[in-house]
Amino acid sequence: MSEAFPDIPRIQYEGPNSKNPLAFKQYNPDEAIGGKSMKEHMRFAAAYWHVMRNPLGDPFGPGTAKMPWDDGSDSVENAVNRVDVFFEFMDKIGIDYYCFHDRDVAPELETLQASNDALDRVADRLLQRQQETGKKLLWGTACLFIHPRFAQGAATSPYLDVYAHGAAQVKKAIEVTHRLGGLGYVFWGGREGYSSLINTDMKRELDHLARFMHMAVDWKKEIGFEGPFYIEPKPREPTTHQYDSDAAACLNFLREHDLLEHFKLNVETNHATLAGHTMQHDLTVAANADALGSIDANRGDELIGWDTDQFPTDIYLTTQIMLVVLNMGGFTTGGLNFDAKRRRESHEPIDLFHCHIGGMDAFARGLKIANAIIEDGRLGDFVKARYSSWDSDLGQKVESGNASLAELETLALRNNISDIPSGRQEMLENLINEFI
Ligand code: XUL
Ligand code: CO
């Protein structure tokens, strides 16, 4: 097949002085930062659904994306051809991992059996291309939110036959992910929630969701898939309320239903902000529970109230993200998946390159800055010192659960608190800006 992007060269690192829009200014894949190459730190992944399948429509108009390689049909041949285009894209942009939904890579056909067969044929090509290029599957997932049968949920559907269809799709998608050597598997419950409580039995739906996850864990063990499962929190859109609304809600659900050892979280920026948090907040909640598995890297728009899935360009944001990632010791199975799309106005194939270059460069700067802040040590030292009273004998007794209110009362009666130290927020903000 002829090239899909004939005018695009392999994107190279040219350094901060380059004026070439098709070059990296910051992302130098093999450069070591804190003892590890940039590409190992970041483990960038391309999202099949956005790169290959997103027509760039919005609620007010149809898609605009030019995809000259795509014949617009639901044929398996067209799906197999897209795989080649996608691998050409990954090669030229220099991204080593990818993520997909079953229905992005292969068409949904008349019957589940026909869809499964189509998925197997496309997976054959994905495997072949992976073996030829060394690219890897970061995670796979099943799309349980587009087809009208899932309009009222899949694993939380009121209807058993819909639940069964979702289960069958997940069974197949885990199997294909395993066959492709996928490092993880994602559950994003786009329709696992409700539009109204008036017709919803929340308790029953949540119990069904937990049973669904337990059956998935059983299946994973049965076929020998060792990668983690990830839940991807999101509060709303498409439903009014999604059960996996944020990192804390997901962790509570996993603990309540005895699932935590099998799951980590895949935290997405624009989902955290829709939940009314910062990305740094939700990442920290996940990391504190030792459950930060992977990241869907994007951003929202302050003025638009939905999931705009824009590419991350804000250095402050990428710095905060990389601070959490570095402080937890880096990714293991996870990575930074660009769950992000071009604007509807950026409809030419070359725009796929501009947006990924921007995201990768923004993260490269974030990584360098976060690493410099950690090596400098002043920020870490300040936070440590702020809590140093807890290192006293009594502080240690409280932290280890061996103190009583009476002992604390003794301290309180002895000490007259006349002043407490400043939190120095602005001084520390200035410190971070020294590095940015
Ligand atoms: C939707 C979203 C999904 C998940 C995978 O908001 O983020 O693409 O990442 O289903
Ligand atoms: Co996502």
Short mmCIF file of C-alpha atoms and ligand atoms in Angstrom, two decimals:
data_model
loop_
_atom_site.label_atom_id
_atom_site.label_comp_id
_atom_site.label_asym_id
_atom_site.label_seq_id
_atom_site.Cartn_x
_atom_site.Cartn_y
_atom_site.Cartn_z
CA MET A 1 0.00 0.00 0.00
CA SER A 2 1.26 3.51 -0.76
CA GLU A 3 2.02 5.84 2.13
CA ALA A 4 -0.87 7.63 3.79
CA PHE A 5 1.32 10.55 4.87
CA PRO A 6 3.73 10.86 1.92
CA ASP A 7 4.78 14.44 2.71
CA ILE A 8 5.51 13.83 6.38
CA PRO A 9 9.02 12.78 7.35
CA ARG A 10 9.90 10.93 10.53
CA ILE A 11 9.65 13.60 13.22
CA GLN A 12 13.08 14.31 14.71
CA TYR A 13 14.33 16.22 17.73
CA GLU A 14 15.85 19.51 16.55
CA GLY A 15 16.09 21.35 19.87
CA PRO A 16 14.51 24.54 21.25
CA ASN A 17 15.88 26.81 18.53
CA SER A 18 14.31 24.92 15.66
CA LYS A 19 11.58 26.73 13.74
CA ASN A 20 10.47 23.56 11.96
CA PRO A 21 6.83 22.82 12.91
CA LEU A 22 7.40 19.14 12.10
CA ALA A 23 10.20 18.69 14.65
CA PHE A 24 10.39 18.16 18.40
CA LYS A 25 11.81 21.13 20.30
CA GLN A 26 11.84 19.45 23.72
CA TYR A 27 11.18 15.74 23.33
CA ASN A 28 14.45 13.98 22.71
CA PRO A 29 13.48 10.32 23.15
CA ASP A 30 16.86 8.89 24.17
CA GLU A 31 18.04 11.79 26.32
CA ALA A 32 18.42 10.71 29.95
CA ILE A 33 16.58 12.70 32.60
CA GLY A 34 17.29 11.56 36.15
CA GLY A 35 18.87 8.34 34.92
CA LYS A 36 16.13 7.19 32.54
CA SER A 37 15.43 8.07 28.91
CA MET A 38 12.58 10.46 28.16
CA LYS A 39 10.75 7.82 26.19
CA GLU A 40 10.91 5.33 29.08
CA HIS A 41 9.65 7.95 31.51
CA MET A 42 6.71 8.90 29.36
CA ARG A 43 5.72 5.74 27.50
CA PHE A 44 3.57 7.74 25.07
CA ALA A 45 0.65 5.95 23.47
CA ALA A 46 -1.53 6.87 20.49
CA ALA A 47 -5.30 6.37 20.79
CA TYR A 48 -6.64 4.42 17.81
CA TRP A 49 -10.11 5.94 18.19
CA HIS A 50 -8.90 9.49 17.87
CA VAL A 51 -6.13 9.03 15.31
CA MET A 52 -7.97 6.68 12.97
CA ARG A 53 -11.67 6.91 13.71
CA ASN A 54 -12.52 10.39 14.90
CA PRO A 55 -14.31 12.31 12.15
CA LEU A 56 -14.14 15.47 14.32
CA GLY A 57 -17.88 16.05 14.52
CA ASP A 58 -19.42 18.08 17.35
CA PRO A 59 -23.00 18.37 18.65
CA PHE A 60 -23.70 21.04 16.01
CA GLY A 61 -22.17 19.58 12.90
CA PRO A 62 -20.74 16.50 11.23
CA GLY A 63 -17.15 15.45 10.91
CA THR A 64 -14.62 17.39 8.88
CA ALA A 65 -11.55 15.13 9.05
CA LYS A 66 -9.95 14.20 5.75
CA MET A 67 -9.01 10.52 5.72
CA PRO A 68 -8.12 9.76 2.11
CA TRP A 69 -7.03 6.21 3.03
CA ASP A 70 -10.47 5.29 4.37
CA ASP A 71 -13.22 4.13 1.95
CA GLY A 72 -15.87 4.87 4.59
CA SER A 73 -17.17 1.30 4.56
CA ASP A 74 -17.59 -1.19 7.39
CA SER A 75 -15.60 -3.81 5.51
CA VAL A 76 -12.90 -5.83 7.21
CA GLU A 77 -10.54 -4.89 4.34
CA ASN A 78 -10.96 -1.21 5.15
CA ALA A 79 -10.32 -1.97 8.83
CA VAL A 80 -7.17 -3.93 7.98
CA ASN A 81 -5.92 -1.09 5.75
CA ARG A 82 -6.38 1.36 8.59
CA VAL A 83 -4.00 -0.71 10.69
CA ASP A 84 -1.24 -0.05 8.17
CA VAL A 85 -1.98 3.67 8.18
CA PHE A 86 -1.92 3.72 11.97
CA PHE A 87 1.44 1.99 12.13
CA GLU A 88 2.84 4.43 9.55
CA PHE A 89 1.60 7.21 11.81
CA MET A 90 3.20 5.70 14.92
CA ASP A 91 6.46 5.17 13.09
CA LYS A 92 6.62 8.75 11.81
CA ILE A 93 5.62 10.40 15.09
CA GLY A 94 7.88 8.11 17.11
CA ILE A 95 5.26 6.69 19.51
CA ASP A 96 5.88 3.14 20.76
CA TYR A 97 2.53 2.21 22.34
CA TYR A 98 -1.12 2.33 21.35
CA CYS A 99 -4.57 1.77 22.83
CA PHE A 100 -7.83 0.69 21.19
CA HIS A 101 -11.47 -0.26 21.68
CA ASP A 102 -12.69 -3.42 19.95
CA ARG A 103 -15.04 -1.38 17.77
CA ASP A 104 -12.42 1.18 16.69
CA VAL A 105 -10.17 -1.38 15.10
CA ALA A 106 -12.86 -3.67 13.69
CA PRO A 107 -16.46 -3.09 12.57
CA GLU A 108 -19.55 -4.06 14.52
CA LEU A 109 -21.37 -6.44 12.13
CA GLU A 110 -24.80 -8.11 12.02
CA THR A 111 -24.11 -10.66 14.74
CA LEU A 112 -21.75 -10.86 17.70
CA GLN A 113 -20.09 -13.86 16.08
CA ALA A 114 -19.43 -11.93 12.86
CA SER A 115 -18.03 -8.99 14.87
CA ASN A 116 -15.77 -11.35 16.81
CA ASP A 117 -14.50 -12.91 13.58
CA ALA A 118 -13.79 -9.46 12.12
CA LEU A 119 -11.94 -8.49 15.29
CA ASP A 120 -9.80 -11.61 15.03
CA ARG A 121 -8.89 -10.81 11.43
CA VAL A 122 -7.88 -7.26 12.28
CA ALA A 123 -5.99 -8.49 15.36
CA ASP A 124 -3.96 -10.76 13.08
CA ARG A 125 -2.79 -7.68 11.19
CA LEU A 126 -2.15 -5.72 14.41
CA LEU A 127 -0.01 -8.57 15.69
CA GLN A 128 1.90 -8.80 12.44
CA ARG A 129 2.61 -5.06 12.42
CA GLN A 130 3.61 -5.15 16.12
CA GLN A 131 6.09 -7.91 15.40
CA GLU A 132 7.54 -6.03 12.43
CA THR A 133 7.90 -2.72 14.23
CA GLY A 134 8.30 -3.52 17.95
CA LYS A 135 5.32 -1.30 18.80
CA LYS A 136 3.29 -2.47 21.80
CA LEU A 137 -0.30 -2.42 22.99
CA LEU A 138 -0.51 -0.33 26.19
CA TRP A 139 -4.11 -1.37 26.79
CA GLY A 140 -7.20 -2.63 25.05
CA THR A 141 -10.84 -2.07 25.92
CA ALA A 142 -14.37 -2.86 24.78
CA CYS A 143 -16.68 -0.16 23.51
CA LEU A 144 -19.84 -0.54 25.58
CA PHE A 145 -21.25 2.90 24.92
CA ILE A 146 -21.84 3.60 21.20
CA HIS A 147 -24.35 0.95 20.13
CA PRO A 148 -28.01 1.81 20.97
CA ARG A 149 -28.37 -1.45 22.93
CA PHE A 150 -26.11 0.14 25.56
CA ALA A 151 -28.12 3.38 25.80
CA GLN A 152 -29.20 2.47 29.37
CA GLY A 153 -25.88 0.96 30.39
CA ALA A 154 -24.00 -2.27 29.80
CA ALA A 155 -22.66 -3.76 33.04
CA THR A 156 -25.34 -1.68 34.83
CA SER A 157 -28.12 -2.21 32.31
CA PRO A 158 -31.56 -3.01 33.73
CA TYR A 159 -31.77 -5.75 31.08
CA LEU A 160 -29.97 -9.07 31.48
CA ASP A 161 -29.57 -9.71 27.75
CA VAL A 162 -27.79 -6.36 27.32
CA TYR A 163 -25.57 -7.18 30.32
CA ALA A 164 -24.74 -10.52 28.70
CA HIS A 165 -23.83 -8.86 25.41
CA GLY A 166 -21.49 -6.48 27.25
CA ALA A 167 -19.97 -9.42 29.11
CA ALA A 168 -19.35 -11.29 25.87
CA GLN A 169 -17.71 -8.24 24.32
CA VAL A 170 -15.44 -7.79 27.33
CA LYS A 171 -14.53 -11.49 27.31
CA LYS A 172 -13.48 -11.22 23.67
CA ALA A 173 -11.69 -7.89 24.09
CA ILE A 174 -9.61 -9.20 27.03
CA GLU A 175 -8.74 -12.27 24.99
CA VAL A 176 -7.61 -10.16 22.00
CA THR A 177 -5.68 -7.79 24.29
CA HIS A 178 -3.91 -10.83 25.74
CA ARG A 179 -3.15 -12.25 22.28
CA LEU A 180 -1.57 -8.91 21.31
CA GLY A 181 0.60 -8.88 24.43
CA GLY A 182 -1.34 -5.92 25.86
CA LEU A 183 0.14 -4.53 29.07
CA GLY A 184 -3.22 -3.67 30.63
CA TYR A 185 -6.97 -3.57 30.06
CA VAL A 186 -9.29 -0.59 30.66
CA PHE A 187 -12.88 -0.30 31.83
CA TRP A 188 -14.40 3.07 31.12
CA GLY A 189 -18.07 3.07 32.10
CA GLY A 190 -19.41 5.68 29.72
CA ARG A 191 -22.99 4.60 30.28
CA GLU A 192 -22.54 2.90 33.65
CA GLY A 193 -24.59 5.42 35.58
CA TYR A 194 -28.00 7.02 35.16
CA SER A 195 -29.84 9.87 33.58
CA SER A 196 -32.39 9.92 36.38
CA LEU A 197 -32.79 8.18 39.73
CA ILE A 198 -36.54 8.09 39.15
CA ASN A 199 -36.24 4.83 37.25
CA THR A 200 -32.96 3.51 38.65
CA ASP A 201 -32.19 0.87 41.27
CA MET A 202 -28.72 2.15 42.10
CA LYS A 203 -27.87 -0.56 44.60
CA ARG A 204 -28.77 -3.36 42.23
CA GLU A 205 -26.87 -1.75 39.34
CA LEU A 206 -23.73 -1.35 41.43
CA ASP A 207 -23.93 -4.95 42.64
CA HIS A 208 -24.24 -6.08 39.01
CA LEU A 209 -21.25 -3.95 38.06
CA ALA A 210 -19.18 -5.59 40.81
CA ARG A 211 -20.22 -9.07 39.66
CA PHE A 212 -19.26 -8.11 36.11
CA MET A 213 -15.78 -7.07 37.28
CA HIS A 214 -15.36 -10.27 39.31
CA MET A 215 -16.27 -12.36 36.26
CA ALA A 216 -13.72 -10.38 34.22
CA VAL A 217 -11.08 -11.14 36.87
CA ASP A 218 -11.98 -14.84 36.69
CA TRP A 219 -11.65 -14.76 32.90
CA LYS A 220 -8.32 -12.96 33.05
CA LYS A 221 -6.99 -15.66 35.37
CA GLU A 222 -8.43 -18.43 33.21
CA ILE A 223 -6.63 -17.26 30.07
CA GLY A 224 -3.45 -16.22 31.91
CA PHE A 225 -3.64 -12.47 31.21
CA GLU A 226 -1.31 -10.92 33.75
CA GLY A 227 -1.66 -7.22 33.06
CA PRO A 228 -3.65 -5.04 35.46
CA PHE A 229 -7.22 -3.99 34.90
CA TYR A 230 -7.72 -0.24 35.05
CA ILE A 231 -10.88 1.70 35.82
CA GLU A 232 -11.04 5.11 34.18
CA PRO A 233 -12.98 7.59 36.34
CA LYS A 234 -15.32 10.14 34.79
CA PRO A 235 -18.22 11.92 36.54
CA ARG A 236 -20.66 12.50 33.69
CA GLU A 237 -21.07 12.77 29.93
CA PRO A 238 -22.67 10.83 28.40
CA THR A 239 -24.76 10.00 31.49
CA THR A 240 -25.86 12.57 34.05
CA HIS A 241 -24.06 10.66 36.76
CA GLN A 242 -21.47 7.95 36.19
CA TYR A 243 -20.76 5.54 39.04
CA ASP A 244 -16.98 5.74 38.47
CA SER A 245 -17.19 9.48 39.05
CA ASP A 246 -13.68 10.17 40.33
CA ALA A 247 -10.64 8.39 41.72
CA ALA A 248 -12.04 8.32 45.27
CA ALA A 249 -15.40 6.89 44.15
CA CYS A 250 -13.64 4.19 42.10
CA LEU A 251 -11.38 3.24 44.99
CA ASN A 252 -14.35 3.01 47.33
CA PHE A 253 -16.23 0.78 44.86
CA LEU A 254 -13.19 -1.47 44.40
CA ARG A 255 -12.62 -1.79 48.16
CA GLU A 256 -16.29 -2.37 48.95
CA HIS A 257 -16.47 -5.19 46.44
CA ASP A 258 -13.11 -6.75 47.18
CA LEU A 259 -11.63 -5.92 43.79
CA LEU A 260 -8.80 -3.57 44.69
CA GLU A 261 -5.97 -6.06 44.27
CA HIS A 262 -6.92 -6.61 40.61
CA PHE A 263 -7.37 -2.98 39.59
CA LYS A 264 -5.54 0.27 39.25
CA LEU A 265 -6.85 3.53 37.84
CA ASN A 266 -6.38 5.15 34.45
CA VAL A 267 -6.73 8.83 35.31
CA GLU A 268 -7.69 11.31 32.58
CA THR A 269 -7.16 15.06 32.86
CA ASN A 270 -10.43 16.22 31.35
CA HIS A 271 -12.37 13.71 33.47
CA ALA A 272 -10.73 14.92 36.68
CA THR A 273 -11.60 18.51 35.84
CA LEU A 274 -15.20 17.59 34.93
CA ALA A 275 -15.38 16.03 38.41
CA GLY A 276 -14.49 19.42 39.89
CA HIS A 277 -10.94 18.41 40.75
CA THR A 278 -7.54 19.26 39.39
CA MET A 279 -5.67 16.50 37.57
CA GLN A 280 -3.05 16.72 40.31
CA HIS A 281 -5.75 15.97 42.89
CA ASP A 282 -7.07 12.83 41.23
CA LEU A 283 -3.57 11.58 40.44
CA THR A 284 -2.58 12.09 44.07
CA VAL A 285 -5.68 10.27 45.36
CA ALA A 286 -4.85 7.32 43.06
CA ALA A 287 -1.13 7.32 43.85
CA ASN A 288 -1.77 7.44 47.62
CA ALA A 289 -3.72 4.19 47.28
CA ASP A 290 -0.88 2.69 45.23
CA ALA A 291 -3.37 2.53 42.40
CA LEU A 292 -2.13 5.02 39.81
CA GLY A 293 -1.73 2.73 36.82
CA SER A 294 -1.88 4.85 33.69
CA ILE A 295 -2.84 8.28 32.40
CA ASP A 296 -5.08 9.49 29.60
CA ALA A 297 -3.28 12.70 28.71
CA ASN A 298 -5.41 15.57 27.46
CA ARG A 299 -7.04 18.74 28.80
CA GLY A 300 -10.40 20.45 28.82
CA ASP A 301 -11.38 24.00 27.99
CA GLU A 302 -12.23 26.44 30.76
CA LEU A 303 -15.02 27.96 28.71
CA ILE A 304 -16.67 24.84 27.30
CA GLY A 305 -18.40 22.58 29.78
CA TRP A 306 -17.81 19.21 28.14
CA ASP A 307 -15.09 16.68 27.52
CA THR A 308 -13.24 18.50 24.75
CA ASP A 309 -10.30 16.04 24.82
CA GLN A 310 -7.77 18.65 23.72
CA PHE A 311 -4.07 17.96 23.48
CA PRO A 312 -2.14 19.07 26.57
CA THR A 313 -0.11 22.20 25.94
CA ASP A 314 0.02 23.77 29.40
CA ILE A 315 3.50 23.36 30.89
CA TYR A 316 2.22 23.95 34.42
CA LEU A 317 -0.19 21.02 34.00
CA THR A 318 2.38 18.64 32.51
CA THR A 319 4.83 19.62 35.29
CA GLN A 320 2.27 18.77 37.98
CA ILE A 321 1.50 15.45 36.30
CA MET A 322 5.15 14.49 35.96
CA LEU A 323 5.82 15.47 39.60
CA VAL A 324 3.26 12.86 40.70
CA VAL A 325 4.59 10.26 38.25
CA LEU A 326 8.23 10.79 39.28
CA ASN A 327 7.40 10.84 42.97
CA MET A 328 5.66 7.47 42.68
CA GLY A 329 8.75 6.04 41.00
CA GLY A 330 7.47 6.12 37.39
CA PHE A 331 5.07 3.99 35.37
CA THR A 332 5.27 0.21 35.42
CA THR A 333 2.65 -1.14 32.99
CA GLY A 334 1.06 2.23 32.25
CA GLY A 335 2.00 5.26 30.21
CA LEU A 336 0.75 8.55 28.80
CA ASN A 337 -2.01 7.80 26.31
CA PHE A 338 -3.08 10.79 24.21
CA ASP A 339 -6.83 10.40 24.58
CA ALA A 340 -7.04 13.66 22.67
CA LYS A 341 -8.27 14.94 19.36
CA ARG A 342 -7.66 17.80 17.00
CA ARG A 343 -10.14 20.64 16.85
CA ARG A 344 -12.86 20.30 14.22
CA GLU A 345 -11.14 23.12 12.35
CA SER A 346 -7.88 21.13 12.11
CA HIS A 347 -9.12 18.61 9.61
CA GLU A 348 -6.02 17.83 7.52
CA PRO A 349 -3.93 14.68 8.09
CA ILE A 350 -0.86 16.80 8.90
CA ASP A 351 -2.74 18.20 11.92
CA LEU A 352 -2.50 14.73 13.49
CA PHE A 353 1.24 15.33 13.64
CA HIS A 354 1.08 18.90 14.92
CA CYS A 355 -1.16 17.93 17.84
CA HIS A 356 0.95 14.97 18.94
CA ILE A 357 4.20 16.94 18.58
CA GLY A 358 2.71 19.63 20.83
CA GLY A 359 1.60 17.12 23.46
CA MET A 360 4.90 15.27 23.47
CA ASP A 361 6.93 18.48 23.71
CA ALA A 362 4.70 19.78 26.51
CA PHE A 363 5.27 16.57 28.49
CA ALA A 364 9.01 16.64 27.77
CA ARG A 365 9.21 20.10 29.32
CA GLY A 366 7.04 18.99 32.21
CA LEU A 367 9.35 16.04 32.82
CA LYS A 368 12.51 18.17 32.76
CA ILE A 369 10.99 20.78 35.07
CA ALA A 370 9.57 18.21 37.51
CA ASN A 371 12.89 16.40 37.64
CA ALA A 372 14.74 19.67 38.27
CA ILE A 373 12.31 20.60 41.07
CA ILE A 374 12.84 17.23 42.73
CA GLU A 375 16.63 17.38 42.34
CA ASP A 376 16.69 20.93 43.72
CA GLY A 377 14.96 19.60 46.83
CA ARG A 378 13.66 22.87 48.29
CA LEU A 379 10.01 22.07 47.62
CA GLY A 380 10.27 18.55 49.04
CA ASP A 381 12.22 19.80 52.05
CA PHE A 382 9.63 22.47 52.77
CA VAL A 383 6.77 19.96 52.77
CA LYS A 384 8.76 17.55 54.93
CA ALA A 385 9.60 20.30 57.42
CA ARG A 386 5.97 21.40 57.51
CA TYR A 387 5.01 18.05 59.03
CA SER A 388 8.10 17.60 61.22
CA SER A 389 6.19 17.90 64.51
CA TRP A 390 4.75 14.49 63.65
CA ASP A 391 8.26 13.01 63.86
CA SER A 392 8.21 13.58 67.67
CA ASP A 393 7.48 10.67 70.02
CA LEU A 394 3.87 11.68 70.47
CA GLY A 395 3.43 12.28 66.72
CA GLN A 396 4.71 8.80 66.00
CA LYS A 397 2.40 7.37 68.65
CA VAL A 398 -0.60 9.00 66.95
CA GLU A 399 0.45 7.85 63.48
CA SER A 400 0.91 4.28 64.62
CA GLY A 401 -2.49 4.26 66.31
CA ASN A 402 -1.15 4.05 69.88
CA ALA A 403 -2.14 7.42 71.32
CA SER A 404 -5.23 8.47 73.21
CA LEU A 405 -7.22 11.69 73.37
CA ALA A 406 -6.04 12.02 76.99
CA GLU A 407 -2.37 12.09 75.94
CA LEU A 408 -3.16 14.74 73.36
CA GLU A 409 -5.02 16.65 76.02
CA THR A 410 -1.87 16.64 78.18
CA LEU A 411 0.05 18.27 75.32
CA ALA A 412 -2.76 20.73 74.68
CA LEU A 413 -2.96 21.79 78.32
CA ARG A 414 0.80 22.35 78.45
CA ASN A 415 1.13 24.29 75.18
CA ASN A 416 -0.52 27.61 74.61
CA ILE A 417 -0.58 27.95 70.83
CA SER A 418 0.06 31.59 70.12
CA ASP A 419 1.18 31.23 66.48
CA ILE A 420 1.58 28.67 63.73
CA PRO A 421 4.06 28.79 60.80
CA SER A 422 3.06 30.26 57.43
CA GLY A 423 2.05 27.82 54.66
CA ARG A 424 4.16 29.91 52.24
CA GLN A 425 2.01 29.01 49.23
CA GLU A 426 3.09 32.03 47.20
CA MET A 427 6.77 31.53 47.99
CA LEU A 428 6.47 27.97 46.71
CA GLU A 429 4.55 29.04 43.61
CA ASN A 430 7.41 31.43 42.91
CA LEU A 431 9.85 28.60 43.41
CA ILE A 432 8.07 26.45 40.80
CA ASN A 433 8.06 29.36 38.37
CA GLU A 434 11.84 29.60 38.79
CA PHE A 435 11.99 26.27 36.98
CA ILE A 436 9.30 26.97 34.38
C1 XUL B 1 -14.12 8.87 27.05
C2 XUL B 1 -12.81 8.22 27.24
C3 XUL B 1 -12.65 6.89 26.62
C4 XUL B 1 -11.82 5.95 27.41
C5 XUL B 1 -11.76 4.55 26.87
O1 XUL B 1 -14.27 10.08 27.70
O2 XUL B 1 -11.93 8.77 27.86
O3 XUL B 1 -12.12 7.07 25.35
O4 XUL B 1 -10.50 6.40 27.52
O5 XUL B 1 -13.02 4.00 26.67
CO CO B 2 -9.94 8.28 28.23
#
